Amino acid sequence: MHYLVTGGAGFVGSHVVLALRDAGHSVVVFDNLSTGHRAAVPPDVPLVIGNLSDQALLNTLMERERFDGVLHFAALSLVGDSMRVPFTYLRQNYLNSLQLIELCTHHAIRRFVFSSTAALFGTPEQQPIMEHATVNPGSPYGESKFLIERVLHWAETIYGMHSACLRYFNAAGSDPMGRAGEDHRPETHLIPLAIDTALGRRPALSIFGADYATTDGTCVRDYIHVTDLAHAHLMALEQIETRSVTYNVGNTTGFSNLDVIRAVERVTGRTVNWSWAGRRQGDPATLIAGSERLRRETGWIPRIAALEDIVETAFRWRLTHPDGYALPAASPMPGMDMPA
Ligand code: UDP
């Protein structure tokens, strides 16, 4: 099959590109490189640099490539940021996706995999969170993703497009073969920040919130290895041959922020210098996945499920890539690569 991957230069997208190629599919990546990296895209995978709002460019690309399906990752993705600039998140994520989905219907593209999020559940009473749990987003980020799920519902009802909405819990780790890793700028995620602090590349780590209703007062998250997450996309693609699906993708185990620090200390053999800070706006206390539907319907099982094993892959990548995806010396700045 031939797939378009939007946001394929980003953390999850780049790992999905690897999984698609390992499974024998061909891929074109579409990314504006605002947060993704050119070096995260394998050299023999075509990379189209552009904004999702550029309908003409996408239209030409779809006309030329005749994709069998689209996997859509390109989005603003930080819960905390979305509480600061809510309308930017709602507008950009929703409108760009709406236009992309509409364009897919024009080009009779019938398969669509969407990177959704556990953040659309808000702070549910019941953990683990099952697929049928009430949607009640706790942030504009979560809301923007839910709005897109609704667009996909109508794309199926009216145009027969099959979609998979994959509600990710906390993606972490890096490709076990070392071909890709996590490099956000600025980095805001707990595991890479804790690793860099352990390595002495950051002076200290702040832990946001000590008074949540959890066992140690810090937030609890379900960390899912990014390669397992990528494999869930392959499984979802099989399912949408015949129908649309919505899956939670997580390990069904929660770890507190202090658990993560301890795991990083064990894996790195070093101390993480951390201190308490106030709560980060928009953070739910606990997010643990109920992933039974995905397991039951597709046979998916996470292969790198233990927190320390997840941290280990992330640590190895940071060791071999101290500067992350360093820009090649001869490359111009990403913004200058935009097609005229
Ligand atoms: N976190 C923290 N300090 C940091 C970054 C994150 O305490 O410097 C906490 C954050 O408040 C949340 C957990 O770590 O409770 C996971 O946050 P992350 O940003 O990694 O993922 P999210 O759950 O927001 O998708």
Coordinates of C-alpha atoms and ligand atoms in Angstrom, one line a residue:
M1 CA 0.0 0.0 0.0
H2 CA 1.0 3.6 -0.5
Y3 CA 0.4 6.0 2.4
L4 CA 0.6 9.7 3.1
V5 CA 2.0 10.3 6.6
T6 CA 1.4 13.9 7.9
G7 CA 3.7 14.8 10.7
G8 CA 5.9 11.9 9.7
A9 CA 9.0 13.9 10.8
G10 CA 7.8 14.0 14.4
F11 CA 8.2 11.6 17.3
V12 CA 5.3 9.2 16.8
G13 CA 5.0 9.8 13.1
S14 CA 8.6 8.9 12.4
H15 CA 8.3 5.7 14.3
V16 CA 5.2 4.8 12.4
V17 CA 7.0 5.5 9.1
L18 CA 9.6 2.9 10.1
A19 CA 6.9 0.4 11.0
L20 CA 5.1 1.0 7.7
R21 CA 8.3 0.5 5.8
D22 CA 9.3 -2.5 7.8
A23 CA 5.9 -4.0 6.8
G24 CA 6.6 -3.4 3.1
H25 CA 4.5 -0.3 2.5
S26 CA 5.6 2.8 0.7
V27 CA 5.3 6.2 2.3
V28 CA 5.4 9.9 1.6
V29 CA 5.9 12.2 4.5
F30 CA 4.2 15.6 4.7
D31 CA 5.6 17.9 7.4
N32 CA 6.3 21.6 7.9
L33 CA 9.3 20.8 10.1
S34 CA 8.0 23.2 12.8
T35 CA 8.5 20.5 15.4
G36 CA 9.7 17.6 13.3
H37 CA 13.1 16.9 12.0
R38 CA 14.3 16.3 8.5
A39 CA 16.8 13.7 9.8
A40 CA 13.9 11.7 11.4
V41 CA 12.7 10.8 7.9
P42 CA 14.7 8.0 6.3
P43 CA 16.7 9.4 3.4
D44 CA 14.9 7.3 0.8
V45 CA 11.4 8.4 2.0
P46 CA 10.1 11.4 0.0
L47 CA 9.5 14.4 2.3
V48 CA 7.2 17.1 1.2
I49 CA 7.7 20.2 3.3
G50 CA 4.5 22.2 3.6
N51 CA 1.8 23.4 5.8
L52 CA -1.4 21.4 6.2
S53 CA -3.3 24.6 5.5
D54 CA -1.8 24.6 2.0
Q55 CA -4.7 22.9 0.2
A56 CA -3.3 23.4 -3.2
L57 CA -0.1 21.6 -2.4
L58 CA -1.9 18.7 -0.7
N59 CA -4.3 18.5 -3.6
T60 CA -1.5 18.2 -6.1
L61 CA 0.2 15.6 -4.0
M62 CA -2.9 13.5 -3.7
E63 CA -3.6 13.8 -7.4
R64 CA -0.1 12.7 -8.2
E65 CA 0.5 9.9 -5.6
R66 CA -3.0 8.2 -5.5
F67 CA -2.6 7.3 -1.9
D68 CA -4.3 4.2 -0.5
G69 CA -4.6 5.9 2.9
V70 CA -3.6 8.7 5.1
L71 CA -2.1 8.6 8.6
H72 CA -2.5 11.9 10.3
F73 CA -0.1 13.0 13.0
A74 CA 0.6 16.7 12.2
A75 CA -0.8 18.7 15.1
L76 CA 0.0 20.9 18.0
S77 CA 0.3 18.5 20.9
L78 CA 1.0 20.1 24.3
V79 CA -1.7 20.0 26.9
G80 CA -0.1 22.8 29.0
D81 CA 0.4 25.0 25.9
S82 CA -3.2 24.5 24.9
M83 CA -4.3 26.1 28.2
R84 CA -2.3 29.2 27.3
V85 CA -3.3 29.6 23.7
P86 CA -6.6 27.7 23.5
F87 CA -7.9 29.1 20.2
T88 CA -4.6 28.5 18.4
Y89 CA -4.9 24.8 19.3
L90 CA -8.6 24.5 18.5
R91 CA -8.3 26.4 15.3
Q92 CA -5.1 24.9 14.0
N93 CA -5.7 21.3 14.9
Y94 CA -9.4 21.3 14.0
L95 CA -9.4 23.3 10.8
N96 CA -6.2 21.7 9.3
S97 CA -7.6 18.2 10.0
L98 CA -11.1 19.0 8.7
Q99 CA -9.6 20.3 5.4
L100 CA -7.4 17.2 5.1
I101 CA -10.3 14.8 5.7
E102 CA -12.4 16.7 3.2
L103 CA -9.7 16.5 0.7
C104 CA -9.4 12.8 1.2
T105 CA -13.1 12.4 0.4
H106 CA -12.5 14.4 -2.8
H107 CA -9.7 12.0 -3.8
A108 CA -11.7 8.9 -2.7
I109 CA -9.2 8.0 -0.1
R110 CA -11.0 5.5 2.1
R111 CA -8.5 4.7 4.8
F112 CA -7.6 7.3 7.5
V113 CA -5.7 6.7 10.7
F114 CA -5.9 9.5 13.2
S115 CA -3.6 10.1 16.2
S116 CA -6.1 11.0 18.9
T117 CA -5.4 11.2 22.6
A118 CA -6.3 10.1 26.1
A119 CA -6.5 13.8 26.9
L120 CA -10.1 13.8 25.5
F121 CA -11.3 11.9 28.6
G122 CA -10.4 14.7 31.0
T123 CA -10.2 13.2 34.6
P124 CA -12.5 10.3 34.7
E125 CA -13.4 8.6 38.0
Q126 CA -13.0 5.1 36.6
Q127 CA -9.5 3.8 35.8
P128 CA -8.4 2.2 33.6
I129 CA -10.2 4.2 31.0
M130 CA -12.2 2.1 28.6
E131 CA -13.1 3.1 25.1
H132 CA -16.7 3.7 26.1
A133 CA -15.8 6.1 28.9
T134 CA -17.4 9.5 28.7
V135 CA -15.6 12.0 26.6
N136 CA -15.0 15.2 28.7
P137 CA -11.8 16.9 27.5
G138 CA -9.8 18.6 30.2
S139 CA -7.9 20.9 27.8
P140 CA -8.4 22.6 24.4
Y141 CA -5.8 20.1 23.1
G142 CA -8.0 17.2 24.1
E143 CA -11.1 19.0 22.7
S144 CA -9.5 19.7 19.4
K145 CA -8.8 15.9 18.9
F146 CA -12.3 15.0 19.8
L147 CA -13.7 17.5 17.3
I148 CA -11.6 15.7 14.6
E149 CA -13.0 12.3 15.7
R150 CA -16.4 13.7 15.1
V151 CA -15.4 14.9 11.6
L152 CA -14.3 11.4 10.9
H153 CA -17.6 10.0 12.1
W154 CA -19.4 12.1 9.4
A155 CA -16.8 11.3 6.8
E156 CA -17.7 7.6 7.3
T157 CA -21.5 8.2 7.5
I158 CA -21.7 10.3 4.4
Y159 CA -18.6 9.3 2.3
G160 CA -17.9 5.8 3.5
M161 CA -14.4 6.6 4.7
H162 CA -13.1 4.1 7.2
S163 CA -11.0 5.6 10.0
A164 CA -9.1 4.4 13.1
C165 CA -9.0 6.9 16.0
L166 CA -6.1 5.8 18.2
R167 CA -6.3 7.4 21.6
Y168 CA -2.7 7.4 22.7
F169 CA -1.7 7.4 26.3
N170 CA 1.9 8.6 26.9
A171 CA 4.2 7.7 24.0
A172 CA 7.8 7.2 25.2
G173 CA 11.0 5.4 24.4
S174 CA 12.7 5.1 21.0
D175 CA 13.2 2.7 18.1
P176 CA 15.0 -0.3 19.6
M177 CA 17.2 -0.4 16.5
G178 CA 18.3 3.2 17.1
R179 CA 16.9 4.5 13.8
A180 CA 14.7 7.2 15.5
G181 CA 14.2 8.9 18.8
E182 CA 12.5 11.6 20.8
D183 CA 13.6 15.2 20.2
H184 CA 11.2 18.0 21.0
R185 CA 12.3 21.6 21.1
P186 CA 11.8 22.7 23.7
E187 CA 11.4 19.3 25.4
T188 CA 8.5 19.2 27.8
H189 CA 8.0 15.4 28.3
L190 CA 8.9 13.8 31.6
I191 CA 11.1 10.8 30.5
P192 CA 13.5 12.7 28.2
L193 CA 13.7 15.6 30.6
A194 CA 14.5 13.2 33.5
I195 CA 17.2 11.4 31.4
D196 CA 18.8 14.7 30.4
T197 CA 18.8 15.8 34.0
A198 CA 20.4 12.5 35.0
L199 CA 23.0 13.0 32.3
G200 CA 23.8 16.5 33.7
R201 CA 22.6 18.1 30.5
R202 CA 19.9 20.0 32.5
P203 CA 20.5 21.4 35.9
A204 CA 17.2 20.2 37.5
L205 CA 13.8 18.8 36.8
S206 CA 10.6 20.3 38.2
I207 CA 7.8 18.0 39.2
F208 CA 4.5 19.6 38.6
G209 CA 2.1 19.0 41.5
A210 CA 2.5 17.1 44.8
D211 CA -1.1 17.2 45.9
Y212 CA -3.0 15.0 43.4
A213 CA -5.3 12.3 44.7
T214 CA -2.8 9.5 43.8
T215 CA -0.6 7.2 45.9
D216 CA 2.3 9.6 46.2
G217 CA 0.6 12.9 45.2
T218 CA 2.1 13.1 41.7
C219 CA 0.3 12.5 38.4
V220 CA 0.0 8.9 37.2
R221 CA 0.5 8.1 33.5
D222 CA 0.4 5.1 31.3
Y223 CA 3.6 5.0 29.2
I224 CA 3.5 3.1 26.0
H225 CA 6.6 2.3 23.9
V226 CA 6.5 4.3 20.7
T227 CA 7.3 1.2 18.6
D228 CA 4.4 -0.7 20.2
L229 CA 2.2 2.3 19.5
A230 CA 3.5 2.3 15.9
H231 CA 2.5 -1.4 15.6
A232 CA -1.0 -0.5 16.8
H233 CA -1.3 1.6 13.6
L234 CA -0.5 -1.4 11.4
M235 CA -3.1 -3.4 13.2
A236 CA -5.6 -0.6 12.9
L237 CA -5.0 -0.4 9.1
E238 CA -6.0 -4.0 8.8
Q239 CA -9.2 -3.4 10.8
I240 CA -10.3 -0.4 8.7
E241 CA -10.4 -2.5 5.5
T242 CA -14.0 -3.3 6.6
R243 CA -15.1 -0.7 9.2
S244 CA -14.1 2.2 11.4
V245 CA -12.6 1.6 14.8
T246 CA -11.6 3.6 18.0
Y247 CA -9.0 2.2 20.2
N248 CA -7.2 3.2 23.4
V249 CA -3.5 2.5 23.1
G250 CA -1.7 2.0 26.4
N251 CA 0.0 -0.5 28.6
T252 CA -2.9 -0.6 31.2
T253 CA -0.4 0.2 33.9
G254 CA 0.1 3.5 35.6
F255 CA 3.3 5.1 36.9
S256 CA 3.6 8.2 39.0
N257 CA 6.0 10.9 38.2
L258 CA 8.2 9.8 41.1
D259 CA 8.1 6.2 39.8
V260 CA 9.4 7.6 36.5
I261 CA 12.3 9.4 38.2
R262 CA 13.2 6.3 40.1
A263 CA 13.1 4.2 36.9
V264 CA 15.4 6.8 35.1
E265 CA 17.8 6.6 38.1
R266 CA 18.0 2.9 37.9
V267 CA 18.5 2.7 34.2
T268 CA 21.1 5.5 34.0
G269 CA 22.8 4.6 37.3
R270 CA 22.7 8.4 38.1
T271 CA 20.7 10.7 40.4
V272 CA 18.0 12.9 38.9
N273 CA 18.1 16.4 40.6
W274 CA 14.5 17.3 41.0
S275 CA 12.3 19.6 43.0
W276 CA 8.6 20.3 43.5
A277 CA 6.7 22.9 41.4
G278 CA 3.1 23.9 41.2
R279 CA 0.6 22.0 39.1
R280 CA 0.7 22.3 35.3
Q281 CA -2.7 23.6 34.1
G282 CA -4.7 21.0 32.2
D283 CA -3.0 17.9 33.7
P284 CA -5.4 15.2 34.8
A285 CA -4.3 13.3 38.0
T286 CA -4.4 9.8 36.5
L287 CA -4.6 8.4 32.9
I288 CA -4.4 4.6 32.7
A289 CA -5.5 2.9 29.5
G290 CA -8.1 0.2 29.2
S291 CA -6.8 -1.2 25.9
E292 CA -8.8 -4.5 25.8
R293 CA -10.6 -3.6 22.6
L294 CA -7.4 -3.2 20.7
R295 CA -6.0 -6.4 22.1
R296 CA -9.1 -8.4 21.6
E297 CA -9.9 -7.3 18.1
T298 CA -6.4 -7.2 16.6
G299 CA -4.3 -9.4 18.8
W300 CA -1.9 -6.5 19.5
I301 CA 0.2 -6.8 22.6
P302 CA 2.9 -4.4 23.7
R303 CA 6.4 -6.0 23.4
I304 CA 8.3 -3.4 25.4
A305 CA 5.9 -3.0 28.3
A306 CA 8.1 -2.6 31.4
L307 CA 8.8 1.1 32.3
E308 CA 12.5 0.5 32.7
D309 CA 12.7 -1.1 29.3
I310 CA 11.0 1.8 27.7
V311 CA 13.3 4.2 29.5
E312 CA 16.3 2.1 28.5
T313 CA 15.5 2.6 24.7
A314 CA 15.1 6.4 25.3
F315 CA 18.4 6.5 27.2
R316 CA 20.3 4.7 24.6
W317 CA 19.1 7.1 21.9
R318 CA 20.0 10.1 24.0
L319 CA 23.5 8.6 24.6
T320 CA 24.1 8.2 20.9
H321 CA 22.4 11.5 20.0
P322 CA 23.5 14.0 22.6
D323 CA 22.2 16.9 20.4
G324 CA 19.2 15.0 19.2
Y325 CA 18.7 15.3 15.5
A326 CA 21.5 17.8 14.9
L327 CA 20.9 19.7 11.7
P328 CA 23.3 18.6 8.9
A329 CA 26.0 21.3 8.6
A330 CA 25.1 22.2 5.0
S331 CA 21.3 22.3 5.5
P332 CA 19.5 25.7 5.6
M333 CA 17.1 26.4 8.4
P334 CA 13.9 24.4 8.0
G335 CA 11.7 27.5 7.4
M336 CA 13.7 28.2 4.2
D337 CA 13.0 24.9 2.8
M338 CA 9.3 25.7 2.2
P339 CA 8.4 25.3 -1.5
A340 CA 7.8 28.6 -3.3
Ligands
UDP1 N1 5.9 16.6 34.2 C1 6.6 17.1 35.3 N2 7.7 17.9 35.0 C2 8.1 18.2 33.7 C3 7.4 17.6 32.6 C4 6.3 16.8 32.9 O1 6.3 16.9 36.4 O2 9.1 18.9 33.5 C5 4.7 15.8 34.5 C6 3.4 16.3 33.9 O3 2.9 17.3 34.7 C7 2.6 15.0 33.9 C8 3.6 13.9 33.6 O4 4.9 14.5 33.9 O5 2.1 14.8 35.2 C9 3.7 13.5 32.1 O6 3.8 14.7 31.4 P1 4.3 14.7 29.8 O7 4.4 16.2 29.4 O8 5.5 13.9 29.7 O9 3.1 14.0 29.1 P2 1.5 14.4 29.0 O10 0.9 13.5 30.1 O11 1.3 15.8 29.3 O12 1.1 13.9 27.7

